[in-house]
Coordinates of C-alpha atoms in Angstrom, one line a residue:
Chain A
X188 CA -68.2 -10.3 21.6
X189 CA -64.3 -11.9 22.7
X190 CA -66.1 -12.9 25.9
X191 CA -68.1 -15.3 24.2
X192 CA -64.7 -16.7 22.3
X193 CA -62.8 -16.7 25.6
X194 CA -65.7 -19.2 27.2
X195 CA -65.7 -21.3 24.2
X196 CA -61.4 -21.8 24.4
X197 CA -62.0 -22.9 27.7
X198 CA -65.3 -25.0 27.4
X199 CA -64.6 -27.0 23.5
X200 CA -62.0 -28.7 23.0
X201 CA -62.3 -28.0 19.3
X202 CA -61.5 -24.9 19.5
X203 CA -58.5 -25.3 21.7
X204 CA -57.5 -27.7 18.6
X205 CA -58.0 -24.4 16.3
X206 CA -56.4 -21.9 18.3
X207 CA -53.3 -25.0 18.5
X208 CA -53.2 -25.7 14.6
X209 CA -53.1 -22.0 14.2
X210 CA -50.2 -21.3 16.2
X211 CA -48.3 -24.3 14.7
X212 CA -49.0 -23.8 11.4
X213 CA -48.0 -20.2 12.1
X214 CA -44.4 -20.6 13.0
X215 CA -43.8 -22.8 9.8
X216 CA -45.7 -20.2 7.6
X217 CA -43.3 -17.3 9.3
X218 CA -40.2 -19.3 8.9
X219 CA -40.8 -20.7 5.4
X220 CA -42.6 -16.9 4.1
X221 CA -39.9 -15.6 4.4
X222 CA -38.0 -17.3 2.6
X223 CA -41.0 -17.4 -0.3
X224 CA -41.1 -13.7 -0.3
X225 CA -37.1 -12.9 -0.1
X226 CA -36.5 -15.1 -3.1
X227 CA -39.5 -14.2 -5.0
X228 CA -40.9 -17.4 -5.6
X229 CA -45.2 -16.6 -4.8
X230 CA -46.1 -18.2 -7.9
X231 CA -44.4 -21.2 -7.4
X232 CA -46.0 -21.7 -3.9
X233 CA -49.1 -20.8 -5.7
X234 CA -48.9 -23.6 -8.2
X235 CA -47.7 -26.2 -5.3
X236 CA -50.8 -25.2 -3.2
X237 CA -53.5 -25.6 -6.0
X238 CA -52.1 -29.1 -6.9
X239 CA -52.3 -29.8 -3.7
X240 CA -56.0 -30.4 -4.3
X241 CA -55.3 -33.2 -6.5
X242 CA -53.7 -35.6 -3.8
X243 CA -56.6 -34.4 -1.4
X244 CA -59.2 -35.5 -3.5
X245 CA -57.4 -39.3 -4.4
X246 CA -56.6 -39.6 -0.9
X247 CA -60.6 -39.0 -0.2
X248 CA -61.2 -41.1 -3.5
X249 CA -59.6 -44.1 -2.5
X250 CA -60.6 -43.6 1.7
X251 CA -64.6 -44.3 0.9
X252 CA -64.3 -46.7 -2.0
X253 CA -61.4 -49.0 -0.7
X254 CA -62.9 -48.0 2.9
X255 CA -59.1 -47.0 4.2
X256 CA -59.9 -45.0 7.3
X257 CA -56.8 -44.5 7.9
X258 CA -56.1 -42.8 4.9
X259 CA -56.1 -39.1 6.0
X260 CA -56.5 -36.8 2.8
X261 CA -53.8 -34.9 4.4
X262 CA -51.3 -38.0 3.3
X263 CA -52.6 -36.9 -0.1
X264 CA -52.0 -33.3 0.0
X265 CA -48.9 -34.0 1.0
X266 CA -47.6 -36.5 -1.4
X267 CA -49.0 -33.9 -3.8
X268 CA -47.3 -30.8 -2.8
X269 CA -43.9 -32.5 -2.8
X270 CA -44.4 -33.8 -6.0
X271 CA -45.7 -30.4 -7.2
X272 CA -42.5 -29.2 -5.9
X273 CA -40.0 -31.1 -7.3
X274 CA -41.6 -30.9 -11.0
X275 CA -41.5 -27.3 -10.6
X276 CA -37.9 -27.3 -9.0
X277 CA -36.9 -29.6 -11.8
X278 CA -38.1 -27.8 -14.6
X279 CA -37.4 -24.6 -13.5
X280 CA -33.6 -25.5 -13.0
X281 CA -33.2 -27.0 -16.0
X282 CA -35.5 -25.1 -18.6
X283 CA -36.0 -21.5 -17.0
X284 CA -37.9 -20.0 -19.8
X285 CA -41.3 -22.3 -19.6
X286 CA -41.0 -22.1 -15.9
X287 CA -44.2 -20.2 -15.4
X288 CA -45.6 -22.4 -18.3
X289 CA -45.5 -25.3 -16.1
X290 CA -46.3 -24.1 -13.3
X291 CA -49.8 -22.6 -14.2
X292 CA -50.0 -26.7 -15.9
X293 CA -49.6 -27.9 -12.2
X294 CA -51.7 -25.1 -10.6
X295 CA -55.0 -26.1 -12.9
X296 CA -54.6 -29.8 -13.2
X297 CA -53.9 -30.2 -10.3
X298 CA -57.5 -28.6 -9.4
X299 CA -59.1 -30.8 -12.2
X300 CA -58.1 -34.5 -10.8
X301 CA -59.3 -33.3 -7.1
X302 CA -62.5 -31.8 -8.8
X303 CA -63.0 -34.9 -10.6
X304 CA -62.0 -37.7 -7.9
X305 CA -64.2 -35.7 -4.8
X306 CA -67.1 -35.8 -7.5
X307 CA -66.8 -39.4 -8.5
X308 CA -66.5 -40.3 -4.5
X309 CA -70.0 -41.8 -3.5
X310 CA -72.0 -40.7 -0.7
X311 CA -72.7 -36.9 0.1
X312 CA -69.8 -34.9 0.9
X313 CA -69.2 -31.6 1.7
X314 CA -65.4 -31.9 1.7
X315 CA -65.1 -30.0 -1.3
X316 CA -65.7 -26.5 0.3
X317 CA -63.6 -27.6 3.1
X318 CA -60.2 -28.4 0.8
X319 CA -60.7 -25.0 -1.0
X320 CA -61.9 -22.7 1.8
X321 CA -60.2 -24.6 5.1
X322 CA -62.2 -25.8 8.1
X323 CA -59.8 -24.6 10.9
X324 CA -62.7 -25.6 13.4
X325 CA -62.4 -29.0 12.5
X326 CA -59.1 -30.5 13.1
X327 CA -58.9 -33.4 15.0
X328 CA -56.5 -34.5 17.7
X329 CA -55.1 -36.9 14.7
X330 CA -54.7 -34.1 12.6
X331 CA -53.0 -32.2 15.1
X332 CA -50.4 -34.9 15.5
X333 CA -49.8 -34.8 12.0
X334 CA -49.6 -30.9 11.8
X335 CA -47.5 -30.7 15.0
X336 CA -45.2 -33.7 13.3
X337 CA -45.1 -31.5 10.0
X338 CA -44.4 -28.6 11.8
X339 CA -41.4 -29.6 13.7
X340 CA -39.9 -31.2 10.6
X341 CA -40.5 -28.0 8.3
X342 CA -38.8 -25.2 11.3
X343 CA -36.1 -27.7 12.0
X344 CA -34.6 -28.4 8.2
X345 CA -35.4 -24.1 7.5
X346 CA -33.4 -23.2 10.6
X347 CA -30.9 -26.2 10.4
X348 CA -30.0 -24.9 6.9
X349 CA -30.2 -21.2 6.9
X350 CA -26.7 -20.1 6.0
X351 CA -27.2 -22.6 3.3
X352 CA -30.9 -21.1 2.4
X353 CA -29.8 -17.9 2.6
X354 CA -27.0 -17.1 0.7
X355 CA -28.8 -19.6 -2.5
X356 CA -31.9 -17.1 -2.2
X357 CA -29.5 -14.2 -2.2
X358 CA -26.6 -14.9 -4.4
X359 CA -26.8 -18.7 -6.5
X360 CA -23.5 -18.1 -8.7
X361 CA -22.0 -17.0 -5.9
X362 CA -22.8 -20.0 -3.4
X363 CA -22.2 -22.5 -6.1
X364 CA -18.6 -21.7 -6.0
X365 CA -18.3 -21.7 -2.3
X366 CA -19.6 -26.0 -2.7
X367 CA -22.6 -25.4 -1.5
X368 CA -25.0 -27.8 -3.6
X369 CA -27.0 -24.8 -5.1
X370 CA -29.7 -27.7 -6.8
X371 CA -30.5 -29.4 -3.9
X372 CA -31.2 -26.6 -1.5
X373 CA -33.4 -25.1 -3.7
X374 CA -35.4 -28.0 -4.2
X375 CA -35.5 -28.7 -0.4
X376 CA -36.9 -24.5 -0.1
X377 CA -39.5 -25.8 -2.8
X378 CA -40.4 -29.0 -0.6
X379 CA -40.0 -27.3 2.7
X380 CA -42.6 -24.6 0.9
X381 CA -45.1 -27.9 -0.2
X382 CA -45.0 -29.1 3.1
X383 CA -45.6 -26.0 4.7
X384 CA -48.9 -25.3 2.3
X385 CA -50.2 -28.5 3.4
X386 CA -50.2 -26.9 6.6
X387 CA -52.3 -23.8 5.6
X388 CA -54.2 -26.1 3.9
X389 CA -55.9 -26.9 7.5
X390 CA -55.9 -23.3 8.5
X391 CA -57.1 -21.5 5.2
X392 CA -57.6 -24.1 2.4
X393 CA -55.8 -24.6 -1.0
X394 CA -57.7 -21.1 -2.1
X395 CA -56.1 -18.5 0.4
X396 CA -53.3 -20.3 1.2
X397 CA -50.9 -18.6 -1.2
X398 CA -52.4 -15.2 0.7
X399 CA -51.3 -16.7 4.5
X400 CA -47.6 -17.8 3.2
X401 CA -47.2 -14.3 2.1
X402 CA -49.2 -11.6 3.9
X403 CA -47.1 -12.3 7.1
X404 CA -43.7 -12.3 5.7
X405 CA -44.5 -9.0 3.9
X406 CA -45.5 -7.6 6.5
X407 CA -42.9 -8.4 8.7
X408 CA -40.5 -7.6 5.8
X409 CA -41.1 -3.5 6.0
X410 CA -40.3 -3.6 9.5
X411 CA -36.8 -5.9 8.9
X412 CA -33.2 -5.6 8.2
X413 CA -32.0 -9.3 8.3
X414 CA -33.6 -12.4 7.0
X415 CA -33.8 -13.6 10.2
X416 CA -35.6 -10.4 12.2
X417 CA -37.8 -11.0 9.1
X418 CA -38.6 -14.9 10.3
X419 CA -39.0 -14.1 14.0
X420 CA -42.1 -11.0 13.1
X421 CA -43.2 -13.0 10.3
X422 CA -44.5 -15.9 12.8
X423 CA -45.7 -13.3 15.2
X424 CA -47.8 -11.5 12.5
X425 CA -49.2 -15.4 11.1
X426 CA -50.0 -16.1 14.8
X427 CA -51.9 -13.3 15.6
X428 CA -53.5 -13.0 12.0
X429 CA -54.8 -16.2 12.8
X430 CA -55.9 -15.8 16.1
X431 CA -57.7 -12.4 15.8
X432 CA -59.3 -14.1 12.8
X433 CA -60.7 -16.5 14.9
X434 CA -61.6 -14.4 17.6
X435 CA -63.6 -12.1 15.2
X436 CA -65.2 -15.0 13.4
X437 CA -66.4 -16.7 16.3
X438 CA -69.6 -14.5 17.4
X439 CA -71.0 -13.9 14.3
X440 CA -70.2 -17.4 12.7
X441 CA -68.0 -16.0 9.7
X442 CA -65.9 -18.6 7.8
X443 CA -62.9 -18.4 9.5
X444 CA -60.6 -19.3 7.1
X445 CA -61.3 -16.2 5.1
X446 CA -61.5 -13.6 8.2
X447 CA -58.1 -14.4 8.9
X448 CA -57.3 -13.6 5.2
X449 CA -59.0 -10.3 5.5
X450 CA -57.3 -9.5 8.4
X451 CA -53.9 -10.1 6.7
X452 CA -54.9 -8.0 3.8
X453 CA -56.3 -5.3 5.2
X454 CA -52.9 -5.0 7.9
X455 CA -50.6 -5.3 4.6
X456 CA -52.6 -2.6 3.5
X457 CA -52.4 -0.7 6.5
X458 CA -48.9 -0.9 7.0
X459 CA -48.2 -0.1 2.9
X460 CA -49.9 3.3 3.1
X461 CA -48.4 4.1 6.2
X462 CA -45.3 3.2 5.4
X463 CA -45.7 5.2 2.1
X464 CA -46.9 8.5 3.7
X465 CA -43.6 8.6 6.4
X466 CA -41.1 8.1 3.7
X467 CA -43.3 10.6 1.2
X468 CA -42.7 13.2 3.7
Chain B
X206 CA 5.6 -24.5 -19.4
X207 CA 3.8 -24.9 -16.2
X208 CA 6.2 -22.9 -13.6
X209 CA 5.8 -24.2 -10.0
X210 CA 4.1 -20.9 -8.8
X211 CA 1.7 -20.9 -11.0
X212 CA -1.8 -20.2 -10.1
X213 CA -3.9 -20.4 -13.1
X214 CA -2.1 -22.1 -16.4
X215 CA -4.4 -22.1 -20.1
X216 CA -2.5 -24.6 -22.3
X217 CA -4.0 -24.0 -25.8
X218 CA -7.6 -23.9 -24.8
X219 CA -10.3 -23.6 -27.1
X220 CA -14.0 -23.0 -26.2
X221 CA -17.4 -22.8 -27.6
X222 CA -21.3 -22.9 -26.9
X223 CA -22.0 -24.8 -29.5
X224 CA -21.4 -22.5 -32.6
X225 CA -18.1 -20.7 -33.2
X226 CA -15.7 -20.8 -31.0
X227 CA -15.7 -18.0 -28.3
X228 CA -11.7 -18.5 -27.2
X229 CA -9.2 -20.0 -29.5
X230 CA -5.5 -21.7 -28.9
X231 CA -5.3 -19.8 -25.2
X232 CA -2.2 -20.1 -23.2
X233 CA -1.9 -17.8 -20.2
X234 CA -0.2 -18.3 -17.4
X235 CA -0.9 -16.3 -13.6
X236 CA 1.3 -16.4 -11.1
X237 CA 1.7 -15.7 -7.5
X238 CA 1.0 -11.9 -6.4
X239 CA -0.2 -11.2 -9.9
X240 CA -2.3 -8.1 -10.8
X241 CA -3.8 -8.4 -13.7
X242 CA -7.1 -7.4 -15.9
X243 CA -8.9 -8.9 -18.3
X244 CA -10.4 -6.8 -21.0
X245 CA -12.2 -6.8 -24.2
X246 CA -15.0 -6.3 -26.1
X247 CA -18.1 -7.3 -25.4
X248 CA -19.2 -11.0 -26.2
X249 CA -15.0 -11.3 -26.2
X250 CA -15.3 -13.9 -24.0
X251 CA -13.9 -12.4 -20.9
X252 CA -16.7 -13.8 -18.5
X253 CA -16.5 -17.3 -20.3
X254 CA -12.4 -17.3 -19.4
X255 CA -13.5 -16.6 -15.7
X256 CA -15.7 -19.3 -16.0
X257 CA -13.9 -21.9 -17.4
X258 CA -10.7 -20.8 -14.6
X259 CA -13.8 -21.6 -11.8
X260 CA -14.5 -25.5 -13.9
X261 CA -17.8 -24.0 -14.1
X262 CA -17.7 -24.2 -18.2
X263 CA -15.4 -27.2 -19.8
X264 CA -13.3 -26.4 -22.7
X265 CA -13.4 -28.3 -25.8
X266 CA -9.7 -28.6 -26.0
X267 CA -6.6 -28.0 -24.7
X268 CA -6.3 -28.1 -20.7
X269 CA -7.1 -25.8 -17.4
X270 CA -5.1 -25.8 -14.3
X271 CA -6.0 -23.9 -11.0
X272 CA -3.1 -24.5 -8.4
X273 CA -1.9 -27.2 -10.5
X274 CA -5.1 -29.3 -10.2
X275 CA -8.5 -29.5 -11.9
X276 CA -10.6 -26.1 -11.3
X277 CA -13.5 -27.9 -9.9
X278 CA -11.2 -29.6 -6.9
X279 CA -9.6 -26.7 -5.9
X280 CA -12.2 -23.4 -6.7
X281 CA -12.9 -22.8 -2.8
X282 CA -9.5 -21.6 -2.7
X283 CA -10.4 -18.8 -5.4
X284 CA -12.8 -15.9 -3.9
X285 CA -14.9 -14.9 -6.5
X286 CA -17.0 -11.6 -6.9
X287 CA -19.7 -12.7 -9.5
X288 CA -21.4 -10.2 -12.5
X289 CA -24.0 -8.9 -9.5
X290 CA -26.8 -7.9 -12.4
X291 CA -29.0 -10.9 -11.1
X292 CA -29.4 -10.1 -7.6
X293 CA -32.2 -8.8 -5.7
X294 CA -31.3 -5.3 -4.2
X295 CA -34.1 -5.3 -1.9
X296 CA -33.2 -8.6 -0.3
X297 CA -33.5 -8.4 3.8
X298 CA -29.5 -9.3 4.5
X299 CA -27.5 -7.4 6.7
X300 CA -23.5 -6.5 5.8
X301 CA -22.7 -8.9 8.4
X302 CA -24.3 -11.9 7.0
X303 CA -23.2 -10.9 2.8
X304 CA -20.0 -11.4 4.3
X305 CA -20.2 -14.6 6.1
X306 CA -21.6 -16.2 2.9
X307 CA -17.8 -16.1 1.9
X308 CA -17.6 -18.7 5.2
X309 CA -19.4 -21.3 3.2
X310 CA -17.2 -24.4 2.4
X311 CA -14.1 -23.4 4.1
X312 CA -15.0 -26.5 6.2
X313 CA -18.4 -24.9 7.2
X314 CA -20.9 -27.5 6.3
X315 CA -24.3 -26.6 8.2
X316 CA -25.4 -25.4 11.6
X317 CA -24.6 -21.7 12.6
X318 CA -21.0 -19.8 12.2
X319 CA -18.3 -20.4 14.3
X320 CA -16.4 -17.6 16.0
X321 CA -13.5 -18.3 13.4
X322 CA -15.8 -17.2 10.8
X323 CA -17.0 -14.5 12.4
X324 CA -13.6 -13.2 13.2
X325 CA -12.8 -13.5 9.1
X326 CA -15.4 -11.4 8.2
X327 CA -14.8 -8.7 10.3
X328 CA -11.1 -8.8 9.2
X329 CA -12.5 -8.7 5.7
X330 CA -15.0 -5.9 6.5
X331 CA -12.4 -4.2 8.3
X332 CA -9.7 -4.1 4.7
X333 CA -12.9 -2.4 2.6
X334 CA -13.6 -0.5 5.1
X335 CA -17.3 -1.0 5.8
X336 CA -16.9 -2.5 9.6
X337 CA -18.7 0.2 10.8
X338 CA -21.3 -0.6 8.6
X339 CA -21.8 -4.2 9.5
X340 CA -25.1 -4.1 11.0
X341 CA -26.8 -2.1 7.8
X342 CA -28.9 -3.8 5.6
X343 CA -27.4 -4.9 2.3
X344 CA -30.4 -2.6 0.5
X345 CA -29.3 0.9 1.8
X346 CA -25.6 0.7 0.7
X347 CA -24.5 2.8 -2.0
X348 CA -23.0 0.9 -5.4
X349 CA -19.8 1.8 -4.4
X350 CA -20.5 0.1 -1.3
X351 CA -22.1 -2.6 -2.6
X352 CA -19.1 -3.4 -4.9
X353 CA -16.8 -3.1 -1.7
X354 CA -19.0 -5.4 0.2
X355 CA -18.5 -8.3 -2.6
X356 CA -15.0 -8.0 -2.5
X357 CA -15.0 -8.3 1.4
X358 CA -17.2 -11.4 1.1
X359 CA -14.4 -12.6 -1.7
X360 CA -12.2 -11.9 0.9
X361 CA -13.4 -13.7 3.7
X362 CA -12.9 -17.2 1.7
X363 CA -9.3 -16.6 2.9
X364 CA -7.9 -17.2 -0.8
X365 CA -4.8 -17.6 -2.3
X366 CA -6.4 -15.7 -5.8
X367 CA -8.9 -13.0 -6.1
X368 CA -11.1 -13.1 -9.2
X369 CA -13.8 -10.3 -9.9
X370 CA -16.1 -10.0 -12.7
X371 CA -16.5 -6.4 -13.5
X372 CA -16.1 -4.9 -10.4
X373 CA -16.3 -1.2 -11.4
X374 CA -19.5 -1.9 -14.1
X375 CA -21.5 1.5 -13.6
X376 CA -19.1 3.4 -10.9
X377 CA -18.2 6.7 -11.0
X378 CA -14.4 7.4 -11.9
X379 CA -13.5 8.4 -8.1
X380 CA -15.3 4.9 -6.6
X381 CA -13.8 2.8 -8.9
X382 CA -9.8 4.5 -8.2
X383 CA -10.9 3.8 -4.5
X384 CA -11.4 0.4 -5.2
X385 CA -8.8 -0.3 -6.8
X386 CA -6.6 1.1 -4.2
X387 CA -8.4 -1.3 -2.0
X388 CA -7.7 -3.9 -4.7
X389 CA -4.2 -3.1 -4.8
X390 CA -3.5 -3.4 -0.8
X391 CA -4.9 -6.9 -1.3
X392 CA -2.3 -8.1 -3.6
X393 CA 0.6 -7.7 -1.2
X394 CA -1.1 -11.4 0.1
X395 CA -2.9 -12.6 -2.6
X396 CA -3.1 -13.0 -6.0
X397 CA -6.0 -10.7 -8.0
X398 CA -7.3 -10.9 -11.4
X399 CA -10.1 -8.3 -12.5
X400 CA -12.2 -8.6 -15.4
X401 CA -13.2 -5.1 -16.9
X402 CA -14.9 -3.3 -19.3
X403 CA -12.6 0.1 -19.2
X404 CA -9.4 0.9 -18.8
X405 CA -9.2 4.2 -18.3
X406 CA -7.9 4.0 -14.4
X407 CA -6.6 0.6 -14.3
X408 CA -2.9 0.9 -15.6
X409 CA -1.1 2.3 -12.7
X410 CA -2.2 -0.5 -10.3
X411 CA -2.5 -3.4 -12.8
X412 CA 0.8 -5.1 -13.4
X413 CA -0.8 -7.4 -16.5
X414 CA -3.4 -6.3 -19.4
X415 CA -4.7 -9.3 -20.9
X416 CA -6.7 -8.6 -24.0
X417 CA -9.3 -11.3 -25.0
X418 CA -11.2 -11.7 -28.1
X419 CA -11.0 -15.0 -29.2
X420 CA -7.8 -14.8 -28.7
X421 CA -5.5 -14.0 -26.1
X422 CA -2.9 -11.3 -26.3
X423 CA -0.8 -10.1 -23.2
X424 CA 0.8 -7.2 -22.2
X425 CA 2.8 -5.6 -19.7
X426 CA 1.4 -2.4 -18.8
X427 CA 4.2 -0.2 -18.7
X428 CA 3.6 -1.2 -22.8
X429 CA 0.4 -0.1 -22.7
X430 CA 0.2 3.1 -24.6
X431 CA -2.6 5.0 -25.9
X432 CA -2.4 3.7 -29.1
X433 CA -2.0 -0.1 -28.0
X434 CA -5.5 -0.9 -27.5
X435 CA -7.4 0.4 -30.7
X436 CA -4.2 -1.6 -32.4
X437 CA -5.2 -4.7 -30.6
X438 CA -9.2 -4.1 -31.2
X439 CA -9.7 -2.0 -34.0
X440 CA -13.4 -0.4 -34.4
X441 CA -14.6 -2.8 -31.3
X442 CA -13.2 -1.6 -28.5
X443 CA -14.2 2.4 -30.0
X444 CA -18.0 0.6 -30.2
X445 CA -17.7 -0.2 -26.9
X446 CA -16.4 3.1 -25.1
X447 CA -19.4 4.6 -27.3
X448 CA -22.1 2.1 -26.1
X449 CA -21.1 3.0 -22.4
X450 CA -21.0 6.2 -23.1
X451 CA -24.3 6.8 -24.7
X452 CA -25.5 4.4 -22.0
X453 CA -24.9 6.9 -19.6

């Protein structure tokens, strides 16, 4: 069954391009995990993700009626995801209690106007399915310009500023009075966490991708003492959950996006009950 | 009224949220090597005096002065040990790198530590005595240890004043004399001002009791008797002592 995924790596160059995408977008989705996970902000990356769909869909919109080419939905999902974030960051820094109000607001409408724009695009399209479910085995050597660009960006701000990262996940009052500008790292987490969704995006589609920030980092976090141990299995576990996944959904022609969910769920599962039953005894 | 040595200086400060006023006509003066705590009731507005010391809060009249200058200027010079209820005990951090945290803004902008900084915290580590736990994670310490760990990290700032926000909240009697004996060793160099909630092992370390409930009353502790207290805060302070009690 691998044999047949080993001779198609070597023979199509699309899949070279999937195995590639999955590796980058791996080492952003380990870095930035972790930091989604440690400071407890899921539903957040949740709401950024979904929203996400919004700017896809315009970006496709406006592509086939003003006939832009060159207007990759991706610039969309992108534009989306940091203004996703920054609404969020905004509101939830100045008005905690509706926080989560505003957040589900983003997550839904943000599903409506790409609903409605990829519907009202003429022409068949099947690009729909594709934005919610990924299409790993269709990246492009454009796109994976753009996701290697987006990739280096995202690891180099997370590791640039980790000190600064990490102590405003840890302890906010505390970093505030040591100067550090406790407002604008945590929007820059929340845009570094947008920008690293629109990676997924590729790899898993808006759906799942809340499942591949996350999976990984929890994972990694049973096994970790430091934040940074944390980081370095995180991207390790994303790479190889995306891998495996499409290894195993090669042969039999599964969706790959969602193998490599299942695989993640089912090794957070795995590693849970294990975990559970050595420190029960 | 200022003195030259002063470290913090209230000159008839007044504060309030928005409704009543929480502090009223405060003047208090800390100087150099100073040991003092802060108690009261709670909702006294012991936290709030912490905070408007740090410039974090502004008052709505009278004037602050930290070192002789505007809080806000000059609050990396304080290390602070904040009211810990909001953090996350299961956060992946080793001891180490709590500490380090106290590195930030002592001319540390971005990038990784410098050697200085790591040789600050290990000083720091080394005066609580948890260097030999540097390399545990931040979720197995004990509360005690926890507690001792903040205070390091306060430490590591390299201040001239130590201010800590309920420090012994939820110790047992034994952990909280340790730390205070730890608290105590600091003040031959610095400066340390502790906010608690109980002052049932404080007196023979703490040079000042400052009593805040709107108001401001100070006293030496060699004054401190066991009436002195109940005087100063009738049936509140008893409510207190019984919440904690029951809470136990």
């Amino acid at each position: 069954m691998f044999t047949e995924f080993f001779q198609a790596v070597t023979e199509y160059t699309f899949m070279q391009y999937a195995l590639l995408t999955g590796i980058l977008a791996g080492i952003a989705c380990g870095i930035v995990g972790t930091y989604v996970v440690a400071r407890r902000i899921t539903y957040i990356a949740g709401g950024i993700a979904h929203a996400v769909l919004g700017g896809m869909g315009i970006a496709f919109y406006i592509s086939v009626v003003y006939d832009l080419e060159k207007l990759h939905p991706l610039y969309g999902a992108i534009i989306a995801a940091l203004a996703a974030a920054v609404t969020i960051g905004l509101v939830s820094l100045r008005a905690r209690e509706r926080e989560d109000t505003v957040i589900g607001a983003i997550w839904a409408v943000g599903m409506a106007v790409g609903i409605l724009f990829i519907a009202r695009t003429p022409g068949y399209n099947e690009n729909l399915m594709s934005y919610l479910f990924g299409n790993i085995l269709m990246v492009s050597a454009a796109d994976l310009w753009l996701i290697g660009a987006l990739d280096i960006i995202v690891v180099f701000i997370a590791l640039f500023f980790y000190n600064q990262l990490q102590a405003v996940c840890f302890d906010e009052e505390f970093s505030r009075i040591r100067g550090v500008n406790v407002e604008f790292f945590y929007l820059l987490l929340l845009c570094l966490v947008a920008l690293t969704v629109v990676l997924l995006v590729t790899v898993v589609g808006v759906v799942m991708v809340i499942a591949l920030l996350t999976l990984p980092a929890a994972v990694a976090g049973l096994f970790s003492r430091t934040l940074r141990q944390n980081m370095i299995l995180a991207v390790i576990f994303s790479v190889v959950f995306t891998t495996f996944g499409l290894m195993i959904s090669y042969s039999p022609n599964l969706p790959a996006g969602a193998t490599i969910i299942i695989i993640a769920g089912i090794t957070y599962l795995l590693v849970m009950v294990g975990k559970g039953r050595l420190s029960a005894r | 009224m200022a003195e030259k040595n002063s470290i913090i200086v209230f000159e008839n400060l007044s504060f309030s949220y928005g409704g009543p006023p929480v502090l009223e006509d405060v003047n208090l003066t800390i100087g150099e090597r100073e040991f003092a705590c802060v108690v009261g009731p709670n909702g006294g507005g012991k936290t709030t005096l912490v905070k408007l010391a740090l410039g974090l809060l502004k008052p709505i009249a009278g004037s602050i002065r930290l070192f002789g200058k505007p809080p806000a200027e000059v609050r990396s010079r304080v290390g602070y040990m904040p009211q810990h209820v909001h953090l996350d005990p299961k956060f992946p951090v080793s001891v180490m790198d709590v500490v380090l945290m106290g590195r930030l803004g002592n001319g540390h902008s971005f990038g990784p530590y410098r050697q200085q900084d790591k040789l600050a915290a290990w000083t720091a580590l080394r005066e609580v005595g948890l260097f030999d736990s540097r390399n545990r994670p931040f979720a197995d310490l004990s509360g005690g240890q926890q507690r001792r760990l903040f205070i390091a990290r306060a430490v590591a700032c390299e201040p001239e004043l130590l201010l800590l926000d309920e420090p012994t909240a939820n110790l047992d009697p034994k952990v909280e004399q340790e730390l205070y004996q730890v608290l105590s060793e600091l003040n031959q160099r610095m400066a340390v001002v502790v906010v608690s909630h109980d002052m049932a092992f404080v007196s023979q370390f703490v040079k000042r009791v400052i009593c805040v409930k709107r108001g401001v009353h100070i006293h030496p502790t060699s004054e401190i008797r066991d009436g002195t207290l109940s005087e100063v805060f009738g049936t509140d302070l008893r409510m207190v002592r019984h919440d904690k009690h029951a809470g136990e």
